[in-house]
XYZ file of C-alpha atoms in Angstrom:
480
model
C 101.813 90.583 136.410
C 103.062 93.810 134.828
C 102.326 92.510 131.330
C 98.804 91.469 132.307
C 98.092 94.852 133.873
C 99.274 96.645 130.743
C 97.180 94.334 128.562
C 93.979 95.063 130.502
C 94.313 98.872 130.463
C 94.343 101.424 127.667
C 97.686 103.094 126.900
C 98.184 106.838 127.231
C 99.853 108.795 124.445
C 102.937 110.615 125.736
C 102.872 114.129 124.278
C 105.649 115.709 126.352
C 107.881 115.504 129.418
C 109.122 118.399 131.535
C 111.254 118.854 134.668
C 110.985 122.373 136.179
C 114.428 123.942 136.426
C 115.979 121.544 133.883
C 116.370 121.598 130.113
C 116.769 119.079 127.308
C 114.465 116.479 128.870
C 114.726 113.116 127.079
C 112.884 109.827 127.615
C 114.925 106.747 126.739
C 113.551 104.971 123.694
C 111.330 107.957 122.768
C 108.101 106.032 123.563
C 104.945 107.418 121.972
C 102.676 105.599 124.465
C 103.041 104.461 128.066
C 101.226 101.625 129.822
C 100.254 100.873 133.395
C 103.320 99.807 135.345
C 105.781 100.814 132.624
C 109.223 101.967 133.786
C 110.604 105.145 132.204
C 114.196 106.337 132.109
C 114.247 110.151 131.952
C 117.387 112.280 131.659
C 117.875 116.053 131.484
C 120.398 118.850 131.914
C 120.484 121.076 134.994
C 120.180 121.002 138.790
C 116.482 121.428 139.622
C 115.744 122.658 143.134
C 112.506 120.667 143.315
C 112.812 117.354 141.439
C 109.447 116.895 139.750
C 108.566 115.159 136.487
C 105.538 116.400 134.537
C 104.103 114.156 131.834
C 101.534 115.406 129.306
C 99.254 112.459 128.471
C 96.319 111.900 126.154
C 93.875 109.018 125.801
C 91.271 109.669 123.133
C 89.718 113.065 123.898
C 90.885 113.042 127.520
C 94.058 114.913 128.428
C 95.914 114.734 131.716
C 98.973 116.377 133.283
C 100.686 113.856 135.543
C 103.169 115.111 138.164
C 105.589 112.538 139.571
C 107.930 113.485 142.499
C 111.438 112.195 141.863
C 112.452 111.751 145.500
C 115.920 112.322 146.914
C 118.652 113.587 144.595
C 121.942 111.688 144.656
C 124.979 113.249 143.036
C 127.111 110.927 140.906
C 129.920 111.370 138.358
C 128.078 108.824 136.185
C 125.062 111.116 135.720
C 126.541 112.947 132.673
C 127.323 109.631 131.034
C 123.763 108.385 131.623
C 122.480 111.509 129.872
C 125.032 111.070 127.081
C 124.019 107.454 126.458
C 120.355 108.353 125.998
C 121.086 111.440 123.880
C 123.650 109.753 121.615
C 121.469 106.679 121.084
C 118.520 108.814 119.970
C 120.671 111.009 117.718
C 122.136 107.940 116.007
C 118.704 106.449 115.381
C 117.523 109.407 113.260
C 118.997 109.814 109.788
C 118.160 113.523 109.684
C 120.553 114.490 112.501
C 123.796 116.037 111.156
C 126.684 113.642 111.593
C 129.035 116.263 113.176
C 126.524 116.815 115.987
C 126.178 113.082 116.672
C 129.957 112.701 116.522
C 130.434 115.509 119.050
C 128.065 113.830 121.536
C 129.711 110.421 121.104
C 133.255 111.785 121.563
C 132.404 114.061 124.478
C 130.698 111.317 126.506
C 133.210 108.637 125.390
C 130.615 106.342 123.807
C 131.891 103.764 121.319
C 128.773 103.090 119.268
C 127.819 103.263 115.596
C 129.166 106.804 115.175
C 132.752 106.350 116.339
C 135.182 104.069 118.110
C 138.250 104.813 120.222
C 141.908 103.868 119.903
C 144.944 104.528 122.088
C 148.109 105.427 120.189
C 151.693 105.228 121.433
C 152.873 108.828 120.998
C 151.719 112.386 120.356
C 153.213 112.171 116.872
C 150.820 109.348 116.025
C 147.870 111.469 117.104
C 149.044 114.339 114.899
C 149.623 111.970 111.977
C 145.995 110.796 112.104
C 144.619 114.318 112.533
C 143.488 113.881 116.166
C 143.907 117.271 117.803
C 143.516 118.053 121.539
C 141.297 121.049 120.779
C 138.637 118.661 119.454
C 137.410 118.058 123.020
C 136.831 121.773 123.617
C 135.002 122.116 120.300
C 132.783 119.135 121.133
C 131.884 120.589 124.538
C 131.029 123.954 122.977
C 128.827 122.295 120.380
C 126.934 120.291 123.008
C 126.279 123.461 125.017
C 124.911 125.256 121.936
C 122.972 122.357 120.343
C 120.753 120.507 122.792
C 119.781 116.960 121.891
C 116.049 117.728 122.052
C 116.430 120.616 119.565
C 118.448 118.410 117.192
C 115.835 115.660 117.439
C 112.988 118.096 116.794
C 114.658 119.459 113.647
C 115.458 115.935 112.466
C 111.831 114.871 112.974
C 110.661 117.768 110.820
C 113.043 116.731 108.048
C 112.605 112.964 108.338
C 108.825 112.840 108.642
C 108.074 115.652 106.203
C 106.941 114.587 102.695
C 110.386 115.360 101.279
C 112.137 113.619 104.173
C 110.109 110.428 103.772
C 110.845 110.314 100.044
C 114.577 110.922 100.465
C 114.859 108.448 103.339
C 113.661 105.739 100.972
C 115.173 106.744 97.631
C 118.090 109.148 98.231
C 120.698 106.427 97.614
C 119.086 105.514 94.269
C 118.922 108.981 92.693
C 121.624 110.527 90.540
C 123.862 112.812 92.565
C 123.200 115.896 90.413
C 119.444 115.335 90.722
C 119.711 114.759 94.480
C 121.339 118.181 94.887
C 118.351 119.747 93.111
C 115.784 117.742 95.092
C 117.177 118.831 98.442
C 116.237 122.419 97.557
C 112.633 121.611 96.680
C 109.855 122.537 99.132
C 107.688 119.911 100.801
C 104.782 120.905 98.546
C 106.576 119.295 95.583
C 106.197 115.890 97.281
C 102.523 116.177 98.227
C 99.939 114.468 96.015
C 96.377 115.710 96.471
C 93.919 113.863 94.196
C 90.646 115.570 93.444
C 87.850 114.476 95.794
C 85.170 112.270 94.294
C 81.644 113.419 94.944
C 78.938 110.895 95.689
C 81.310 107.973 96.298
C 80.460 107.283 99.945
C 77.405 105.142 99.321
C 77.805 101.404 99.634
C 78.552 99.536 96.409
C 77.275 95.978 95.918
C 79.800 94.178 93.724
C 79.025 90.838 92.005
C 80.734 87.819 93.519
C 81.823 86.431 90.138
C 84.912 88.125 88.711
C 83.716 87.948 85.091
C 80.388 89.536 86.006
C 82.214 92.237 87.936
C 84.356 93.081 84.898
C 81.309 93.189 82.622
C 79.537 95.531 85.012
C 82.593 97.780 85.238
C 82.663 98.058 81.440
C 78.987 99.056 81.420
C 79.457 101.621 84.178
C 82.541 103.331 82.779
C 80.727 105.500 80.204
C 78.206 107.088 82.557
C 79.903 106.647 85.951
C 83.647 106.060 85.517
C 84.316 106.545 89.232
C 82.006 103.655 90.087
C 83.649 101.478 87.442
C 87.052 101.999 89.052
C 85.583 101.168 92.450
C 84.325 97.863 91.064
C 87.844 96.990 89.893
C 89.165 98.030 93.302
C 86.749 95.517 94.853
C 88.368 92.832 92.710
C 91.836 93.822 93.955
C 90.702 93.982 97.592
C 89.324 90.436 97.459
C 92.849 89.166 96.825
C 95.166 91.714 98.495
C 98.224 89.518 98.024
C 97.813 89.278 94.245
C 100.089 91.428 92.125
C 98.066 90.606 89.021
C 94.890 92.222 90.375
C 96.791 95.325 91.497
C 98.386 95.635 88.045
C 94.972 95.263 86.450
C 93.534 98.062 88.569
C 96.465 100.339 87.724
C 96.335 99.601 83.993
C 92.578 100.027 83.732
C 92.591 103.250 85.763
C 95.279 104.641 83.454
C 93.224 103.721 80.394
C 90.160 105.416 81.926
C 92.290 108.435 82.947
C 91.495 107.979 86.633
C 95.006 108.917 87.690
C 94.250 109.025 91.419
C 93.230 105.352 91.397
C 96.200 104.307 89.250
C 98.560 106.250 91.537
C 97.278 104.288 94.532
C 97.539 100.938 92.738
C 101.094 101.493 91.482
C 102.150 102.848 94.876
C 101.067 99.549 96.383
C 102.958 97.613 93.694
C 106.153 99.584 94.362
C 106.432 97.691 97.672
C 107.007 94.387 95.823
C 110.719 94.006 94.984
C 110.204 92.201 91.666
C 107.730 94.836 90.428
C 109.429 98.053 91.550
C 110.846 99.102 88.169
C 107.621 98.934 86.102
C 105.633 100.226 89.100
C 107.731 103.404 89.192
C 106.923 103.971 85.513
C 103.223 103.589 86.328
C 103.605 106.045 89.209
C 105.296 108.539 86.883
C 102.455 108.311 84.350
C 99.831 108.736 87.066
C 101.623 111.692 88.657
C 101.907 113.422 85.294
C 98.154 113.035 84.886
C 97.652 114.530 88.371
C 99.876 117.504 87.539
C 102.714 116.487 89.911
C 105.440 116.823 87.282
C 108.409 117.034 89.666
C 107.485 113.770 91.386
C 106.875 112.169 87.982
C 110.425 113.119 86.976
C 111.823 111.438 90.098
C 109.913 108.198 89.519
C 111.032 108.024 85.875
C 114.628 108.419 87.050
C 114.138 105.750 89.721
C 112.774 103.292 87.162
C 115.701 103.919 84.794
C 118.409 104.123 87.470
C 119.446 100.492 87.001
C 118.647 99.638 90.621
C 115.425 97.827 89.705
C 114.730 94.974 87.357
C 113.377 95.948 83.937
C 113.020 93.399 81.155
C 113.426 96.110 78.500
C 114.679 99.638 79.214
C 114.611 101.214 75.747
C 110.822 101.835 75.512
C 110.832 103.619 78.844
C 113.727 105.826 77.726
C 111.688 106.959 74.730
C 108.738 107.686 76.998
C 110.965 109.568 79.447
C 112.407 111.774 76.703
C 108.886 112.629 75.569
C 107.950 113.555 79.140
C 110.970 115.853 79.474
C 110.205 117.571 76.170
C 106.560 118.123 77.121
C 107.092 119.327 80.679
C 110.551 120.928 80.695
C 109.128 124.428 81.187
C 107.032 123.279 84.174
C 109.752 121.431 86.100
C 111.712 123.001 88.956
C 115.039 121.436 87.959
C 115.200 123.256 84.617
C 118.993 123.161 84.343
C 119.100 119.459 85.203
C 116.390 118.686 82.625
C 118.267 120.499 79.843
C 121.489 118.621 80.616
C 119.643 115.299 80.929
C 117.976 115.755 77.540
C 121.336 116.345 75.885
C 122.755 113.255 77.592
C 119.857 111.043 76.494
C 119.938 112.310 72.916
C 123.663 111.587 72.626
C 123.109 108.014 73.816
C 120.423 107.291 71.207
C 120.314 107.191 67.429
C 118.887 110.110 65.490
C 115.827 108.288 64.113
C 112.679 110.382 64.579
C 109.560 108.461 65.639
C 106.171 109.057 64.017
C 104.118 106.828 66.329
C 104.910 104.249 68.970
C 103.007 101.234 70.368
C 103.943 99.607 73.684
C 102.422 96.502 75.317
C 102.763 95.629 79.027
C 101.016 92.872 80.976
C 100.280 91.907 84.559
C 101.274 88.233 84.974
C 104.599 86.403 85.045
C 105.037 83.126 83.200
C 103.222 84.680 80.243
C 104.515 85.247 76.717
C 102.976 88.056 74.669
C 104.363 88.673 71.190
C 103.612 91.896 69.354
C 103.291 91.453 65.586
C 103.124 94.185 62.978
C 101.969 93.975 59.360
C 103.543 97.079 57.898
C 102.260 99.078 54.986
C 102.952 97.545 51.550
C 102.664 93.975 52.999
C 105.950 93.963 54.908
C 105.620 91.611 57.878
C 107.664 92.503 60.923
C 107.568 90.144 63.906
C 109.864 88.421 66.393
C 110.071 85.152 64.533
C 110.969 86.671 61.154
C 114.511 87.354 60.012
C 113.726 90.381 57.853
C 114.493 93.897 59.051
C 112.294 96.844 58.153
C 113.788 100.248 57.304
C 110.579 101.934 58.453
C 110.128 100.572 61.984
C 111.938 99.462 65.132
C 110.788 96.426 67.109
C 112.215 95.508 70.518
C 113.412 92.020 71.342
C 111.052 89.282 72.495
C 110.422 89.715 76.241
C 109.563 86.388 77.887
C 110.097 87.296 81.515
C 108.479 89.847 83.782
C 105.792 92.299 82.743
C 107.099 93.542 79.395
C 107.161 95.893 77.595
C 107.286 95.024 73.933
C 107.332 97.971 71.575
C 107.097 98.927 67.920
C 108.154 102.383 66.705
C 107.147 103.691 63.286
C 109.756 106.092 61.934
C 109.181 109.413 60.235
C 109.418 109.106 56.466
C 107.791 105.651 56.315
C 104.987 105.013 53.810
C 101.665 106.513 54.869
C 99.665 103.311 54.604
C 98.062 101.677 57.675
C 99.931 99.151 59.814
C 98.059 96.172 61.259
C 98.955 95.043 64.789
C 98.047 91.943 66.771
C 99.124 90.012 69.861
C 99.978 86.328 70.082
C 99.400 85.110 73.623
C 100.509 81.998 75.512
C 100.329 81.247 79.274
C 102.865 78.692 80.535
C 101.152 78.000 83.872
C 98.390 75.418 83.350
C 97.048 76.038 86.866
C 96.050 79.538 85.775
C 93.541 78.308 83.229
C 90.738 80.222 84.935
C 92.796 83.403 85.350
C 93.119 86.029 82.687
C 96.044 88.237 81.752
C 95.488 91.969 81.411
C 97.591 93.850 78.859
C 97.931 97.619 78.599
C 98.348 98.788 74.996
C 99.609 102.373 74.767
C 99.993 104.334 71.534
C 101.907 107.606 71.323
C 101.330 109.693 68.202
C 104.091 112.249 67.492
C 105.969 111.497 70.742
C 107.779 114.467 72.195
C 106.038 116.985 69.945
C 103.676 119.784 71.062
C 100.790 117.992 69.331
C 101.523 114.596 70.916
C 98.532 112.348 71.605
C 98.384 109.281 73.858
C 95.808 106.486 73.619
C 95.579 103.650 76.137
C 93.558 100.484 75.874
C 93.247 97.393 78.069
C 92.755 93.907 76.615
C 92.158 90.706 78.599
C 93.548 87.380 77.432
C 92.866 83.776 78.435
C 94.678 80.564 77.546
C 96.377 81.166 74.202
C 95.457 82.681 70.888
C 95.532 85.925 68.930
C 94.055 89.324 69.716
C 93.725 91.992 67.039
C 94.805 95.496 68.047
C 93.534 97.237 64.925
C 95.515 99.462 62.585
C 97.676 102.516 63.121
C 98.577 105.215 60.648
C 100.466 108.489 60.837
C 98.650 111.441 62.368
C 101.532 113.876 61.838
C 100.557 117.008 59.907
C 101.796 116.873 56.293
C 104.044 119.921 56.742
C 105.677 118.215 59.752
C 106.591 115.152 57.725
């Protein structure tokens, strides 16, 4: 009967609870909404002369102050423990509450929960040996009198649900300790991403039903109306919300079109998939750099390279990360950390200086993409050859995950053009009608003040070869 009554009526949002003459009013479970017939357990400190509970409620635009008489007051030695149970339970549930405060509540009210447990030793010497002092009880009581549970919960809510608190609650255990110390001093504004608003994007967009037609239309729209082109690709991703491949495609294409707000949203969605977290954090870092959020970009690069996520090949991302640090070191808050990190990364790598760099990533598993390079002066450099070039570095063949495969042209190599192409093979025969999207990124003069980045998206079906054109040095002659 109670469940049916609650189902038929609208809930009221509980905005506050107050008992005149009492302090530190807590509602067990911290409910945000109450229903018809719902039972509430309310505890507080004090001895009110007129027991009355006031609830501040809201339902839509309607607000109401509900006063509930509490009836006869019965004194009981168990009342402090009832308050302690509710307070300690709520303090333990929030990560932002300082542990000493939670420990003081648990010890004072003798509650063996997640915070502490209790033992009985045989002698006073044993208590002294384990550092259990009698004055601890007095210190706990003094702390409880000075720090009310409601004040602790309010401060913890501000920290936990602030932009910085939400980020640290999810990733604090994955960051380097020296970086975590720096991050805890950053303001909340460093964790807020505010993409530029798009004008004229509210009108309804009729997208073709066929995926190939939708892609063709997006390519036509991108020159005159790039925002509409990205929306067309978003329609393709929304038709299959459970598909990682479509989300990767949207992120890659938005990066190539320099629509960093759209790519940030796509990679943020991909970061929720466990098998895609590592590459997705790299995509988030690239998007955030394009949006001007350099501090957040630094954190996502570090998350991707922390070793906590699966990456098929880590070396290309290290090169990209070093270039990011060199470009943005004067704009980052953690300047001292960045300087030390650059020295650490340079010591761990060889001293070869890179002229230009090509990286290929793709959006489908069970797919083999091989990057081939025809170097200047007819030197062929590919995965299946046994010859080693003194002028370039090629990563190993990546056959699992989303890539990347990379070729780096070293400074001092011959100035002739290098021809690049992709060999493509899809292992899954059931995906004959599905294409693979590859993001081809070229960095010219990586890490230098005159660095340039070019991104291009290619779509592949079945198996075959795709030409990527030629690359040649763009470094000024005096810099070579």
